[in-house]
C-alpha positions as a LaTeX table, in Angstrom:
\begin{tabular}{lrrr}
\hline
Residue & $x$ (\AA) & $y$ (\AA) & $z$ (\AA) \\
\hline
Met1 & 7.73 & 12.20 & 11.33 \\
Ser2 & 6.62 & 8.76 & 12.31 \\
Glu3 & 8.56 & 5.92 & 13.89 \\
Ala4 & 9.03 & 4.59 & 10.35 \\
Ile5 & 12.12 & 6.79 & 10.00 \\
Thr6 & 13.99 & 4.51 & 12.43 \\
Tyr7 & 12.34 & 1.28 & 11.32 \\
Thr8 & 14.58 & $-1.77$ & 11.32 \\
Ala9 & 14.05 & $-5.53$ & 11.51 \\
Arg10 & 15.96 & $-8.72$ & 10.77 \\
Glu11 & 14.43 & $-11.51$ & 8.70 \\
Leu12 & 15.39 & $-14.91$ & 7.37 \\
Leu13 & 15.00 & $-15.69$ & 3.68 \\
Arg14 & 13.73 & $-19.03$ & 2.40 \\
Asp15 & 17.33 & $-20.19$ & 1.96 \\
Gly16 & 18.15 & $-19.37$ & 5.61 \\
Ser17 & 20.24 & $-16.28$ & 4.87 \\
Gln18 & 19.56 & $-13.16$ & 6.89 \\
Ile19 & 18.50 & $-9.74$ & 5.62 \\
Glu20 & 17.86 & $-6.43$ & 7.29 \\
Ile21 & 14.71 & $-4.47$ & 6.55 \\
Arg22 & 15.13 & $-0.80$ & 7.37 \\
Ala23 & 14.04 & 2.70 & 6.47 \\
Leu24 & 15.59 & 4.09 & 3.29 \\
Gln25 & 18.20 & 6.70 & 4.17 \\
Arg26 & 19.54 & 9.61 & 2.16 \\
Glu27 & 22.98 & 7.97 & 2.09 \\
Asp28 & 21.46 & 4.95 & 0.30 \\
Glu29 & 21.15 & 6.78 & $-3.03$ \\
Ala30 & 24.27 & 5.27 & $-4.65$ \\
Asp31 & 23.34 & 1.79 & $-3.41$ \\
Met32 & 19.77 & 2.24 & $-4.67$ \\
Leu33 & 21.05 & 3.27 & $-8.11$ \\
Ala34 & 23.41 & 0.27 & $-8.09$ \\
Ala35 & 20.44 & $-2.00$ & $-7.31$ \\
Val36 & 18.49 & $-0.50$ & $-10.21$ \\
Gly37 & 21.51 & $-1.18$ & $-12.43$ \\
Lys38 & 21.38 & $-4.88$ & $-11.43$ \\
Thr39 & 17.64 & $-5.16$ & $-12.08$ \\
Ser40 & 16.49 & $-6.48$ & $-15.45$ \\
Ala41 & 14.51 & $-4.34$ & $-17.87$ \\
Gln42 & 11.57 & $-6.74$ & $-17.43$ \\
Ser43 & 11.56 & $-6.36$ & $-13.63$ \\
Leu44 & 11.80 & $-2.58$ & $-13.91$ \\
Gln45 & 8.95 & $-2.56$ & $-16.42$ \\
Arg46 & 6.80 & $-4.55$ & $-13.97$ \\
Arg47 & 7.50 & $-1.83$ & $-11.38$ \\
Phe48 & 7.34 & 1.35 & $-13.53$ \\
Phe49 & 5.19 & 0.12 & $-16.49$ \\
Val50 & 7.72 & 1.58 & $-18.95$ \\
Met51 & 11.24 & 0.67 & $-20.00$ \\
Lys52 & 13.36 & 2.39 & $-17.35$ \\
Arg53 & 17.12 & 2.33 & $-16.99$ \\
His54 & 17.99 & 5.77 & $-15.67$ \\
Phe55 & 16.31 & 8.34 & $-13.47$ \\
Ser56 & 16.30 & 12.09 & $-13.95$ \\
Asp57 & 17.53 & 14.33 & $-11.13$ \\
Lys58 & 13.89 & 15.13 & $-10.36$ \\
Glu59 & 12.98 & 11.42 & $-10.17$ \\
Arg60 & 15.98 & 10.63 & $-7.98$ \\
Ala61 & 15.05 & 13.48 & $-5.63$ \\
Phe62 & 11.48 & 12.15 & $-5.45$ \\
Phe63 & 12.65 & 8.62 & $-4.61$ \\
Met64 & 15.13 & 9.81 & $-1.98$ \\
Asp65 & 13.27 & 12.70 & $-0.30$ \\
Ile66 & 11.21 & 10.63 & 2.11 \\
Asp67 & 9.26 & 12.35 & 4.90 \\
Phe68 & 8.16 & 9.08 & 6.58 \\
Lys69 & 4.67 & 10.47 & 7.02 \\
Asn70 & 3.19 & 10.75 & 3.54 \\
His71 & 6.02 & 8.95 & 1.77 \\
Val72 & 7.53 & 5.90 & 3.46 \\
Ala73 & 10.29 & 3.77 & 1.92 \\
Ile74 & 12.10 & 0.69 & 3.17 \\
Val75 & 14.91 & $-1.44$ & 1.76 \\
Ala76 & 16.02 & $-5.03$ & 2.13 \\
Leu77 & 19.76 & $-5.17$ & 2.79 \\
Ala78 & 21.43 & $-8.46$ & 1.95 \\
Glu79 & 24.98 & $-9.79$ & 2.08 \\
Glu80 & 26.67 & $-10.22$ & $-1.29$ \\
Ala81 & 30.37 & $-11.01$ & $-1.61$ \\
Gly82 & 31.02 & $-9.67$ & 1.89 \\
Ser83 & 29.22 & $-6.35$ & 1.36 \\
Lys84 & 25.74 & $-5.09$ & 2.17 \\
Val85 & 23.64 & $-4.53$ & $-0.97$ \\
Ile86 & 20.06 & $-3.49$ & $-1.55$ \\
Gly87 & 18.21 & $-6.60$ & $-2.66$ \\
Gly88 & 14.85 & $-4.87$ & $-2.92$ \\
Gly89 & 12.81 & $-1.95$ & $-1.76$ \\
Gly90 & 9.26 & $-0.83$ & $-1.26$ \\
Arg91 & 7.33 & 2.29 & $-0.49$ \\
Tyr92 & 3.92 & 3.75 & $-0.05$ \\
Ile93 & 2.74 & 7.25 & $-0.79$ \\
Val94 & $-0.36$ & 8.72 & 0.84 \\
Phe95 & $-2.60$ & 10.14 & $-1.89$ \\
Glu96 & $-5.52$ & 11.11 & 0.35 \\
Pro97 & $-6.06$ & 10.90 & 4.11 \\
Gly98 & $-6.03$ & 7.28 & 5.22 \\
Arg99 & $-5.17$ & 5.86 & 1.78 \\
Ala100 & $-1.79$ & 5.14 & 0.21 \\
Glu101 & $-0.49$ & 3.54 & $-2.95$ \\
Met102 & 2.33 & 1.04 & $-2.51$ \\
Ala103 & 4.91 & $-0.51$ & $-4.79$ \\
Phe104 & 8.07 & $-2.54$ & $-4.49$ \\
Val105 & 10.76 & $-4.15$ & $-6.59$ \\
Val106 & 13.22 & $-6.98$ & $-5.94$ \\
Val107 & 16.56 & $-7.14$ & $-7.73$ \\
Asp108 & 16.53 & $-10.17$ & $-10.06$ \\
Ala109 & 19.36 & $-12.01$ & $-8.28$ \\
Trp110 & 17.30 & $-11.87$ & $-5.07$ \\
Gln111 & 13.92 & $-12.87$ & $-6.54$ \\
Gly112 & 12.31 & $-16.12$ & $-5.42$ \\
Arg113 & 13.77 & $-15.99$ & $-1.91$ \\
Gly114 & 10.85 & $-14.28$ & $-0.15$ \\
Ile115 & 12.04 & $-10.65$ & $-0.16$ \\
Gly116 & 8.84 & $-9.43$ & $-1.87$ \\
Ser117 & 6.65 & $-11.03$ & 0.80 \\
Ile118 & 8.87 & $-9.69$ & 3.57 \\
Leu119 & 8.77 & $-6.15$ & 2.16 \\
Met120 & 4.98 & $-6.40$ & 1.77 \\
Arg121 & 4.52 & $-7.58$ & 5.37 \\
His122 & 6.63 & $-4.74$ & 6.74 \\
Leu123 & 4.94 & $-2.08$ & 4.60 \\
Val124 & 1.52 & $-3.29$ & 5.75 \\
Lys125 & 2.69 & $-3.17$ & 9.39 \\
Ile126 & 4.09 & 0.36 & 9.01 \\
Ala127 & 0.88 & 1.51 & 7.28 \\
Asn128 & $-1.26$ & $-0.04$ & 10.04 \\
Asp129 & 0.91 & 1.58 & 12.72 \\
Ala130 & 0.51 & 4.92 & 10.93 \\
Gly131 & $-3.27$ & 4.59 & 11.08 \\
Leu132 & $-3.85$ & 4.16 & 7.35 \\
Lys133 & $-7.16$ & 2.54 & 6.39 \\
Glu134 & $-6.35$ & 1.27 & 2.90 \\
Leu135 & $-3.43$ & 0.35 & 0.67 \\
Thr136 & $-3.73$ & 0.27 & $-3.10$ \\
Ala137 & $-1.43$ & $-0.92$ & $-5.85$ \\
Glu138 & $-1.37$ & $-0.66$ & $-9.62$ \\
Val139 & 0.16 & $-3.80$ & $-11.11$ \\
Leu140 & 0.48 & $-5.54$ & $-14.43$ \\
Pro141 & $-1.87$ & $-8.53$ & $-14.65$ \\
Glu142 & 0.99 & $-11.06$ & $-14.63$ \\
Asn143 & 2.32 & $-9.58$ & $-11.39$ \\
Ala144 & $-0.92$ & $-9.51$ & $-9.39$ \\
Ala145 & $-0.98$ & $-13.03$ & $-7.99$ \\
Lys146 & 2.67 & $-13.24$ & $-7.01$ \\
Val147 & 2.62 & $-11.39$ & $-3.69$ \\
Phe148 & $-0.45$ & $-9.19$ & $-3.56$ \\
Gly149 & $-2.96$ & $-12.06$ & $-3.50$ \\
Lys150 & $-1.19$ & $-13.65$ & $-0.51$ \\
Phe151 & $-1.63$ & $-10.43$ & 1.46 \\
Gly152 & $-5.35$ & $-9.93$ & 0.98 \\
Phe153 & $-5.33$ & $-7.47$ & $-1.91$ \\
Ser154 & $-8.33$ & $-7.81$ & $-4.18$ \\
Pro155 & $-9.12$ & $-6.34$ & $-7.59$ \\
Ala156 & $-11.14$ & $-3.13$ & $-7.71$ \\
Pro157 & $-12.53$ & $-1.25$ & $-10.70$ \\
Arg158 & $-9.74$ & $-0.49$ & $-13.15$ \\
Arg159 & $-8.51$ & 2.96 & $-14.03$ \\
Asp160 & $-6.36$ & 1.69 & $-16.90$ \\
Pro161 & $-7.21$ & $-1.40$ & $-18.96$ \\
Gln162 & $-3.49$ & $-2.39$ & $-19.06$ \\
Thr163 & $-3.15$ & $-2.64$ & $-15.26$ \\
Leu164 & $-4.99$ & $-4.09$ & $-12.30$ \\
His165 & $-6.05$ & $-1.84$ & $-9.46$ \\
Leu166 & $-5.70$ & $-3.77$ & $-6.19$ \\
Val167 & $-6.98$ & $-2.74$ & $-2.77$ \\
Arg168 & $-6.43$ & $-3.97$ & 0.76 \\
Lys169 & $-8.37$ & $-2.64$ & 3.73 \\
Leu170 & $-6.35$ & $-2.23$ & 6.91 \\
Ala171 & $-7.44$ & $-2.68$ & 10.53 \\
\hline
\end{tabular}
């Protein structure tokens, strides 16, 4: 396992509030499901490309069984009504040596505050530290410019005409 399993950082959002970025933990499952429950159908469709409200046991196991080598996941913990909540999360999955596909989602109430950019920056750092050479992402066309363009992702030949295939080379 890599150092990603103990990853933690503090960040300030655009509004000055503080969040914690840290590795997803097994005990986060209920909080992750609560975050999904607070995320609009449109935001979930941008992440999963299908209408998604519930996850099967197999899907939940996949999202929670993180080895922090080939599957790395982080969450953004924010303060809401005096409690810590998951405001967003991101992950990458290695699909061949040196290359991983990444994705993230931000709960609607937390969108527009910079969490997506913060998650992206930390995922890129973790991937660089792990020695990955390239990150890819499959996104809907309306989602491509929001965060991915700011972080040096560029379009590559498409696999699916409904999505954009984005690539970023790492150091």
